[in-house]
CSV table of C-alpha atoms in Angstrom, one decimal:
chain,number,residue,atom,x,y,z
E,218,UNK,CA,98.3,144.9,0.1
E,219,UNK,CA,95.9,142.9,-2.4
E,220,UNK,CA,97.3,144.4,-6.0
E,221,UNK,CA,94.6,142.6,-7.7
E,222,UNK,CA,91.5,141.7,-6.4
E,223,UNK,CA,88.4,139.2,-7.5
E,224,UNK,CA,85.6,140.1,-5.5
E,225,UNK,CA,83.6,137.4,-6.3
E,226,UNK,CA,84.5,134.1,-4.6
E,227,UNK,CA,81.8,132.1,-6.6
E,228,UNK,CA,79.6,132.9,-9.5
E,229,UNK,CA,76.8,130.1,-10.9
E,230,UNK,CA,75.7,130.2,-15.1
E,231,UNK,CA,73.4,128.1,-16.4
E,232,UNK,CA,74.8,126.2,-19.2
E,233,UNK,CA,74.5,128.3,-23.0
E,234,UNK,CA,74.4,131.9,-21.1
E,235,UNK,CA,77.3,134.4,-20.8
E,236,UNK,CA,79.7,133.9,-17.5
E,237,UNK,CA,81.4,137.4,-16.5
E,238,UNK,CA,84.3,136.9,-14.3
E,239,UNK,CA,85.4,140.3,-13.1
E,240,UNK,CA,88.9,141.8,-11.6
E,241,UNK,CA,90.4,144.9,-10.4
E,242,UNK,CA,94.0,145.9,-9.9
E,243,UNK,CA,95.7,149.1,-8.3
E,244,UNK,CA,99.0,149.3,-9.6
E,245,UNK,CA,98.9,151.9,-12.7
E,246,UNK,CA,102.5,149.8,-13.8
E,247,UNK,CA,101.1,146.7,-14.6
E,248,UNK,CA,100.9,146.8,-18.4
E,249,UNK,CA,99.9,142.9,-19.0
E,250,UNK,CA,97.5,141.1,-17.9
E,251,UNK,CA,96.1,137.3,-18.0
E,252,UNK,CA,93.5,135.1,-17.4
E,253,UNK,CA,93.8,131.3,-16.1
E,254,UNK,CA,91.8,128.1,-15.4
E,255,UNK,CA,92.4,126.1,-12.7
E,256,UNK,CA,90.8,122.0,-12.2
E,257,UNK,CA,91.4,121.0,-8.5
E,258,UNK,CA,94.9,119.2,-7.9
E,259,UNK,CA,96.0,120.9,-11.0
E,260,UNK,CA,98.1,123.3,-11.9
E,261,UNK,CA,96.6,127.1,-13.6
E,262,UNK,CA,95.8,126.5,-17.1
E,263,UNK,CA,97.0,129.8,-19.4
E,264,UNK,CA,93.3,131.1,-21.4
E,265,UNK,CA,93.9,134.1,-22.8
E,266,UNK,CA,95.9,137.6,-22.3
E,267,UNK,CA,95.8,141.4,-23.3
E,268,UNK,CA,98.2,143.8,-23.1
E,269,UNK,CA,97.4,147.5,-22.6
E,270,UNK,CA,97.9,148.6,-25.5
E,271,UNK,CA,94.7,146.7,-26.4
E,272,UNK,CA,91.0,147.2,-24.9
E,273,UNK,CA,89.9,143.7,-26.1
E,274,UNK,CA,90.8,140.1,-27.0
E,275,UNK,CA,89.4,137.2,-28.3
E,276,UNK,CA,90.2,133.7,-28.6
E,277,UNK,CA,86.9,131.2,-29.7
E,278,UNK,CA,84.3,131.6,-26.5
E,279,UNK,CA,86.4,133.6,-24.5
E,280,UNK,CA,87.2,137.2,-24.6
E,281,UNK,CA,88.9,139.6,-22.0
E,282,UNK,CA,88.0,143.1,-21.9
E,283,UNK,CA,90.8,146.0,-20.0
E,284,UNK,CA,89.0,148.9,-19.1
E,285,UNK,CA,92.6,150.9,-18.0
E,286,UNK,CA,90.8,154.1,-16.7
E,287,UNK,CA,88.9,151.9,-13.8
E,288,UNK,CA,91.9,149.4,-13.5
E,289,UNK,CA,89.4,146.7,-14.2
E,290,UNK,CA,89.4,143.5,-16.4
E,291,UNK,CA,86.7,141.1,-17.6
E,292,UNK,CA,86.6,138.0,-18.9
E,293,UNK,CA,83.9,136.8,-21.0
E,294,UNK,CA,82.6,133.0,-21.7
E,295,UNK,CA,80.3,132.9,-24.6
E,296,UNK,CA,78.8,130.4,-24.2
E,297,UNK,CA,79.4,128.7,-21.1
E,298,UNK,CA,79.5,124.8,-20.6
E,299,UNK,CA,79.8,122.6,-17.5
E,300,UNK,CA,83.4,121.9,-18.5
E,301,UNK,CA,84.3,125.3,-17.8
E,302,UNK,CA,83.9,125.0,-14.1
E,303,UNK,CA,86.9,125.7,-12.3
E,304,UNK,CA,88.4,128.3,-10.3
E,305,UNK,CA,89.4,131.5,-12.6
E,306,UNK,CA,92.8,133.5,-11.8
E,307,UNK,CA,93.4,136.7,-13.4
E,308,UNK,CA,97.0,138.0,-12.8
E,309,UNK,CA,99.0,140.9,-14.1
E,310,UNK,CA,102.5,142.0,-14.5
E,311,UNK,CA,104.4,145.1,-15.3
E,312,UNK,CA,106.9,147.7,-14.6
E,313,UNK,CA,110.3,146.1,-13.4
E,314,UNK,CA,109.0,143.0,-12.9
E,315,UNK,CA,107.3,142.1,-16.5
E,316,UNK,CA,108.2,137.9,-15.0
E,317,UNK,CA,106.7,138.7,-11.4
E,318,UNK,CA,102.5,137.7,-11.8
E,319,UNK,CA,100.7,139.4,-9.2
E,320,UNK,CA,97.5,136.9,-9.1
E,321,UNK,CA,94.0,137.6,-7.5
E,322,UNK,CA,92.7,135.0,-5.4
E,323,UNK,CA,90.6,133.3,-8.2
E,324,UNK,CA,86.8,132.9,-9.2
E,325,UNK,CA,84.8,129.5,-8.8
E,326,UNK,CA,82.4,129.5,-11.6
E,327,UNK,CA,79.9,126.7,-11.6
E,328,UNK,CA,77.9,126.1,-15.0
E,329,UNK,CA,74.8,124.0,-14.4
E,330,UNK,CA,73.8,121.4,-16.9
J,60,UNK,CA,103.5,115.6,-23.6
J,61,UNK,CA,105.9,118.7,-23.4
J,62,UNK,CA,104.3,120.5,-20.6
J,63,UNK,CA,106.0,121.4,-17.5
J,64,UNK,CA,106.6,119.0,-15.0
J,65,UNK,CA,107.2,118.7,-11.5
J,66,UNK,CA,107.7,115.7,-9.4
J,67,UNK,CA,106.5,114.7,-6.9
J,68,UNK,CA,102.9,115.3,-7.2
J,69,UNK,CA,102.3,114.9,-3.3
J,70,UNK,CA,105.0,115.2,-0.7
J,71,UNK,CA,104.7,114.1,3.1
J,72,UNK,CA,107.4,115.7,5.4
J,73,UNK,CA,107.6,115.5,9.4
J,74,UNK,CA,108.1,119.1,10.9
J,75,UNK,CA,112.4,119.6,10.8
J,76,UNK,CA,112.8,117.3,7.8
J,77,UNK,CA,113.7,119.1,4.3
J,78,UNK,CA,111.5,119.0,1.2
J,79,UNK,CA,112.8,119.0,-2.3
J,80,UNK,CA,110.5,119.7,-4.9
J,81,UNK,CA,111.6,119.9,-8.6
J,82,UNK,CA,110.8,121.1,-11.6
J,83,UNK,CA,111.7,120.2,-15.7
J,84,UNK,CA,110.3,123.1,-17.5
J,85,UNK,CA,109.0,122.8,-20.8
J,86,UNK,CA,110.9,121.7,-23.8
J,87,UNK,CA,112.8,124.9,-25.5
J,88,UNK,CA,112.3,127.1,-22.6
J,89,UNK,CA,114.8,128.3,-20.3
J,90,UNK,CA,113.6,130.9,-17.7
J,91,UNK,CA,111.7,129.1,-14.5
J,92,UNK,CA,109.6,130.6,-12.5
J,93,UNK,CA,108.4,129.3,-8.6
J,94,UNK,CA,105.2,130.3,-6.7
J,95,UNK,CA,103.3,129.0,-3.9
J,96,UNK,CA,99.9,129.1,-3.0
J,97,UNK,CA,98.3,128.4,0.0
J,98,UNK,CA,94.7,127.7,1.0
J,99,UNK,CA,92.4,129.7,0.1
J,100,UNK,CA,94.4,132.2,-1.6
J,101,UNK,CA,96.0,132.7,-5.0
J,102,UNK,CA,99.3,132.0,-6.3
J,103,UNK,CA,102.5,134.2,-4.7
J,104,UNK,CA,105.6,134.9,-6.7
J,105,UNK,CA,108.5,133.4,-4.9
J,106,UNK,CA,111.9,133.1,-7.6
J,107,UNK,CA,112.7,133.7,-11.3
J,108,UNK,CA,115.9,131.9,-12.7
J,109,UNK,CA,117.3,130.9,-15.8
J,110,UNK,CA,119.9,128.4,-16.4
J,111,UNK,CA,122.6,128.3,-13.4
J,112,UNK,CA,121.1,132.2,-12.7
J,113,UNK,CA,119.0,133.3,-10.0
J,114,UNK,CA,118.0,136.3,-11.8
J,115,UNK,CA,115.1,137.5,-8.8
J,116,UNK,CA,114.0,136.0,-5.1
J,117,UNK,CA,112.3,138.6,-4.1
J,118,UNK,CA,109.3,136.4,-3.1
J,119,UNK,CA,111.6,133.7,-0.7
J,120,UNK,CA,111.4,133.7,2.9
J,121,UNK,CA,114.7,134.8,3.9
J,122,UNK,CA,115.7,131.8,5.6
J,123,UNK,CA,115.2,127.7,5.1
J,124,UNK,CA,114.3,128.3,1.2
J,125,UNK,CA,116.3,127.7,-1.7
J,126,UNK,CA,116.5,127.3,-5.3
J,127,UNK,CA,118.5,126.4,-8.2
J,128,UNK,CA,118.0,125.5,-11.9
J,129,UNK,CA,121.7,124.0,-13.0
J,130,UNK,CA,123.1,123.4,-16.9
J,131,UNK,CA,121.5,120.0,-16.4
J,132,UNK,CA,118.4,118.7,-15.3
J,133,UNK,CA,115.6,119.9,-13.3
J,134,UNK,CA,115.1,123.1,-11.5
J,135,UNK,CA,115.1,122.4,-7.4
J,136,UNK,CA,113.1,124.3,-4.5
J,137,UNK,CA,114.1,123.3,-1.7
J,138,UNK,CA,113.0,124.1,1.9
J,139,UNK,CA,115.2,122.9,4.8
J,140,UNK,CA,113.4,122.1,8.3
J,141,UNK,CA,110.1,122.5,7.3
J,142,UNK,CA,107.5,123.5,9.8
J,143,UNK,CA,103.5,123.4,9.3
J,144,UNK,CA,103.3,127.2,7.6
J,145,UNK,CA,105.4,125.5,4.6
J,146,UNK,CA,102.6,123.3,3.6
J,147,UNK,CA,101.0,124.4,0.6
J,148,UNK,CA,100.8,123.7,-3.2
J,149,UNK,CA,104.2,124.7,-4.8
J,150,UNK,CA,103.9,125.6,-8.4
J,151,UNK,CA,106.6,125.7,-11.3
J,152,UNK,CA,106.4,127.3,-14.2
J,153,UNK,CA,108.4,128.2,-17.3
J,154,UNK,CA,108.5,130.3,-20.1
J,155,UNK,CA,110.7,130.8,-23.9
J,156,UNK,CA,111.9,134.4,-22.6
J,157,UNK,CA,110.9,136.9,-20.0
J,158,UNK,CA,108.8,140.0,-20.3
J,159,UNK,CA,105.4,139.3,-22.4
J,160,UNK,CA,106.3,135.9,-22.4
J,161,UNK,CA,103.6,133.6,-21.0
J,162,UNK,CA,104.3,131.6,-18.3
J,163,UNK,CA,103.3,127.8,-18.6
J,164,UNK,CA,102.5,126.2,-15.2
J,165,UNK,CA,103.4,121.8,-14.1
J,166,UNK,CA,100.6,120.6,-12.1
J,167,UNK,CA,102.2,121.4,-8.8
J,168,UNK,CA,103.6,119.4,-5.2
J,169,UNK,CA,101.4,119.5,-2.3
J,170,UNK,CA,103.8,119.4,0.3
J,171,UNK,CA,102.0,118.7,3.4
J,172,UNK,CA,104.1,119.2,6.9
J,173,UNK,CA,103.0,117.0,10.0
Protein backbone atom coordinates (compact mmCIF):
# COMPACT_ATOMS: atom_id res chain seq x y z
CA UNK A 1 0.00 0.00 0.00
CA UNK A 2 1.93 3.02 -1.68
CA UNK A 3 0.95 6.05 1.02
CA UNK A 4 2.61 8.43 -1.14
CA UNK A 5 3.10 8.28 -4.53
CA UNK A 6 5.34 10.22 -7.39
CA UNK A 7 4.07 9.37 -10.60
CA UNK A 8 6.59 10.63 -12.52
CA UNK A 9 9.85 8.60 -12.64
CA UNK A 10 11.72 11.27 -14.65
CA UNK A 11 10.96 14.81 -15.69
CA UNK A 12 13.60 16.96 -18.20
CA UNK A 13 13.68 21.21 -17.76
CA UNK A 14 15.75 23.19 -19.72
CA UNK A 15 17.99 25.21 -17.75
CA UNK A 16 16.10 29.00 -16.45
CA UNK A 17 12.45 27.38 -16.85
CA UNK A 18 10.17 26.30 -13.90
CA UNK A 19 10.59 22.34 -12.86
CA UNK A 20 7.24 20.94 -11.15
CA UNK A 21 7.86 17.86 -9.21
CA UNK A 22 4.42 16.51 -8.18
CA UNK A 23 3.15 14.04 -5.27
CA UNK A 24 0.12 12.52 -3.94
CA UNK A 25 -0.53 10.87 -0.61
CA UNK A 26 -3.75 8.91 0.85
CA UNK A 27 -3.54 9.09 4.45
CA UNK A 28 -5.80 12.13 5.66
CA UNK A 29 -3.36 11.84 9.11
CA UNK A 30 -0.28 12.93 7.76
CA UNK A 31 -0.13 16.60 8.80
CA UNK A 32 3.68 17.29 7.58
CA UNK A 33 5.13 17.02 4.78
CA UNK A 34 8.81 17.39 3.05
CA UNK A 35 10.72 17.65 0.20
CA UNK A 36 14.44 16.13 -0.34
CA UNK A 37 17.34 16.02 -2.83
CA UNK A 38 19.15 13.13 -3.48
CA UNK A 39 23.01 13.08 -5.52
CA UNK A 40 23.76 9.35 -6.34
CA UNK A 41 25.84 7.47 -3.49
CA UNK A 42 24.54 10.08 -1.26
CA UNK A 43 22.40 10.32 1.34
CA UNK A 44 18.60 12.64 0.92
CA UNK A 45 19.39 16.13 1.31
CA UNK A 46 16.50 18.10 3.54
CA UNK A 47 14.94 21.22 0.84
CA UNK A 48 12.14 22.45 2.28
CA UNK A 49 8.87 21.56 4.34
CA UNK A 50 5.20 22.65 5.09
CA UNK A 51 2.94 21.74 7.54
CA UNK A 52 -0.82 21.76 7.04
CA UNK A 53 -1.66 24.36 8.54
CA UNK A 54 0.05 26.12 5.68
CA UNK A 55 -0.91 26.04 1.69
CA UNK A 56 2.50 27.40 0.67
CA UNK A 57 6.31 27.71 1.46
CA UNK A 58 9.12 29.31 0.18
CA UNK A 59 12.75 29.17 0.62
CA UNK A 60 15.01 31.25 -2.29
CA UNK A 61 14.06 29.14 -5.75
CA UNK A 62 12.12 26.61 -4.28
CA UNK A 63 8.62 26.65 -3.09
CA UNK A 64 6.14 23.67 -2.10
CA UNK A 65 2.61 24.11 -2.51
CA UNK A 66 -0.18 21.51 -0.23
CA UNK A 67 -3.25 21.35 -1.88
CA UNK A 68 -5.00 19.17 1.42
CA UNK A 69 -8.46 18.70 -0.36
CA UNK A 70 -6.65 16.52 -3.34
CA UNK A 71 -3.96 15.14 -0.98
CA UNK A 72 -1.40 16.53 -3.36
CA UNK A 73 1.92 18.47 -2.96
CA UNK A 74 4.17 20.43 -5.44
CA UNK A 75 7.31 21.45 -5.45
CA UNK A 76 8.46 24.31 -7.39
CA UNK A 77 12.17 25.28 -8.79
CA UNK A 78 12.23 28.73 -10.07
CA UNK A 79 14.57 28.81 -11.87
CA UNK A 80 16.02 25.60 -12.54
CA UNK A 81 19.90 24.89 -12.98
CA UNK A 82 21.81 21.78 -14.05
CA UNK A 83 22.97 21.43 -10.43
CA UNK A 84 19.57 20.65 -9.39
CA UNK A 85 19.57 17.25 -11.05
CA UNK A 86 18.98 14.65 -8.71
CA UNK A 87 16.37 12.36 -7.76
CA UNK A 88 13.50 14.27 -5.62
CA UNK A 89 11.81 12.54 -2.53
CA UNK A 90 8.81 13.92 -1.02
CA UNK A 91 7.74 12.24 2.25
CA UNK A 92 5.16 12.92 4.97
CA UNK A 93 4.42 12.16 8.43
CA UNK A 94 1.67 12.34 10.86
CA UNK A 95 -0.75 10.99 13.28
CA UNK A 96 1.03 8.68 15.84
CA UNK A 97 3.99 8.52 14.11
CA UNK A 98 5.01 12.37 13.56
CA UNK A 99 9.08 10.54 13.50
CA UNK A 100 7.90 7.65 11.01
CA UNK A 101 8.51 9.42 7.05
CA UNK A 102 6.49 7.63 4.70
CA UNK A 103 8.66 8.51 1.38
CA UNK A 104 7.48 8.25 -2.29
CA UNK A 105 9.75 6.63 -4.55
CA UNK A 106 11.48 9.85 -5.82
CA UNK A 107 11.60 12.10 -9.04
CA UNK A 108 14.77 12.21 -11.45
CA UNK A 109 14.74 15.62 -12.74
CA UNK A 110 17.28 16.38 -15.47
CA UNK A 111 17.95 20.21 -16.19
CA UNK A 112 19.72 20.67 -19.56
CA UNK A 113 22.43 23.23 -19.92
CA UNK B 1 31.50 19.15 9.41
CA UNK B 2 28.60 18.24 11.93
CA UNK B 3 26.45 16.27 9.68
CA UNK B 4 25.47 12.85 10.35
CA UNK B 5 27.72 10.17 9.81
CA UNK B 6 27.81 6.67 9.17
CA UNK B 7 30.58 4.36 8.57
CA UNK B 8 31.26 2.44 6.53
CA UNK B 9 30.41 3.88 3.32
CA UNK B 10 30.39 0.43 1.42
CA UNK B 11 30.20 -2.92 3.15
CA UNK B 12 30.95 -6.41 1.42
CA UNK B 13 29.41 -9.43 3.41
CA UNK B 14 29.27 -13.26 2.18
CA UNK B 15 25.60 -14.64 2.63
CA UNK B 16 25.56 -15.98 6.72
CA UNK B 17 28.13 -13.44 7.80
CA UNK B 18 26.73 -10.40 10.08
CA UNK B 19 26.87 -6.72 9.00
CA UNK B 20 27.28 -3.87 11.43
CA UNK B 21 26.55 -0.58 10.17
CA UNK B 22 26.76 2.50 12.48
CA UNK B 23 25.70 5.61 12.83
CA UNK B 24 27.09 9.17 14.98
CA UNK B 25 24.23 11.49 14.59
CA UNK B 26 24.58 14.96 14.39
CA UNK B 27 26.11 17.12 17.11
CA UNK B 28 23.26 18.19 19.73
CA UNK B 29 20.81 15.74 18.60
CA UNK B 30 19.68 12.85 20.29
CA UNK B 31 16.83 10.92 18.64
CA UNK B 32 18.13 8.39 15.62
CA UNK B 33 16.23 7.30 13.16
CA UNK B 34 17.15 3.99 10.52
CA UNK B 35 15.65 3.41 7.03
CA UNK B 36 16.59 1.35 4.22
CA UNK B 37 16.07 1.66 0.71
CA UNK B 38 16.34 -0.71 -1.86
CA UNK B 39 16.66 -0.43 -5.61
CA UNK B 40 14.56 1.30 -7.27
CA UNK B 41 12.36 2.32 -4.54
CA UNK B 42 12.33 4.97 -1.86
CA UNK B 43 13.38 5.03 1.57
CA UNK B 44 11.44 2.62 4.27
CA UNK B 45 11.11 3.45 7.94
CA UNK B 46 12.74 0.75 9.87
CA UNK B 47 13.61 2.03 13.90
CA UNK B 48 13.38 5.28 15.95
CA UNK B 49 15.56 5.43 19.20
CA UNK B 50 17.01 7.87 21.49
CA UNK B 51 19.77 7.42 23.85
CA UNK B 52 19.83 3.67 25.37
CA UNK B 53 15.81 3.64 24.17
CA UNK B 54 14.24 1.93 21.45
CA UNK B 55 11.32 4.06 21.38
CA UNK B 56 9.59 2.28 17.81
CA UNK B 57 10.71 -0.81 15.37
CA UNK B 58 7.91 -1.15 13.78
CA UNK B 59 9.73 -1.12 10.43
CA UNK B 60 12.42 -4.25 11.44
CA UNK B 61 12.08 -7.63 10.09
CA UNK B 62 11.27 -9.63 12.89
CA UNK B 63 14.21 -11.73 12.95
CA UNK B 64 18.26 -11.20 12.21
CA UNK B 65 17.84 -7.27 12.74
CA UNK B 66 18.89 -5.17 15.44
CA UNK B 67 19.64 -1.89 16.82
CA UNK B 68 20.92 0.10 19.50
CA UNK B 69 22.04 3.64 20.23
CA UNK B 70 23.97 3.36 23.80
CA UNK B 71 25.00 6.53 26.40
CA UNK B 72 28.19 6.47 24.29
CA UNK B 73 29.14 6.43 20.96
CA UNK B 74 27.52 5.54 17.74
CA UNK B 75 24.13 4.21 17.13
CA UNK B 76 24.52 0.32 15.66
CA UNK B 77 22.16 -1.70 13.03
CA UNK B 78 23.06 -4.66 12.93
CA UNK B 79 21.89 -7.67 10.71
CA UNK B 80 23.04 -11.17 11.74
CA UNK B 81 23.41 -13.91 8.80
CA UNK B 82 22.78 -11.82 6.05
CA UNK B 83 21.32 -13.19 2.94
CA UNK B 84 21.04 -11.37 -0.64
CA UNK B 85 17.45 -9.59 0.10
CA UNK B 86 19.55 -7.59 2.91
CA UNK B 87 21.57 -5.78 0.32
CA UNK B 88 20.56 -2.37 -0.03
CA UNK B 89 21.55 1.28 1.03
CA UNK B 90 20.99 1.71 4.84
CA UNK B 91 20.39 5.17 5.83
CA UNK B 92 20.72 6.99 9.31
CA UNK B 93 19.42 9.89 10.30
CA UNK B 94 18.89 12.13 13.27
CA UNK B 95 17.09 14.87 14.62
CA UNK B 96 17.11 17.70 18.00
CA UNK B 97 13.53 16.24 19.08
CA UNK B 98 10.77 14.20 17.58
CA UNK B 99 7.54 15.33 16.09
CA UNK B 100 8.09 18.46 13.51
CA UNK B 101 11.50 17.96 13.92
CA UNK B 102 13.39 17.53 10.65
CA UNK B 103 15.23 14.66 10.17
CA UNK B 104 18.96 15.06 8.93
CA UNK B 105 20.17 12.04 6.86
CA UNK B 106 24.60 10.58 6.84
CA UNK B 107 25.35 9.55 3.37
CA UNK B 108 24.37 5.92 3.94
CA UNK B 109 26.22 1.97 3.82
CA UNK B 110 25.66 -0.01 0.79
CA UNK B 111 25.80 -3.27 2.18
CA UNK B 112 26.08 -5.58 -0.68
CA UNK B 113 25.51 -9.58 0.21
CA UNK B 114 27.32 -12.22 -2.07
Amino acid sequence: DQQVKQNSPSLSVQEGRISILNCDYTNSMFDYFLWYKKYPAEGPTFLISISSIKDKNEDGRFTVFLNKSAKHLSLHIVPSQPGDSAVYFCAAAGGSGTYKYIFGTGTRLKVLA
Amino acid sequence: NAGVMQNPRHLVRRRGQEARLRCSPMKGHSHVYWYRQLPEEGLKFMVYLQKENIIDESGMPKERFSAEFPKEGPSILRIQQVVRGDSAAYFCASSPGQGRETQYFGPGTRLLVL
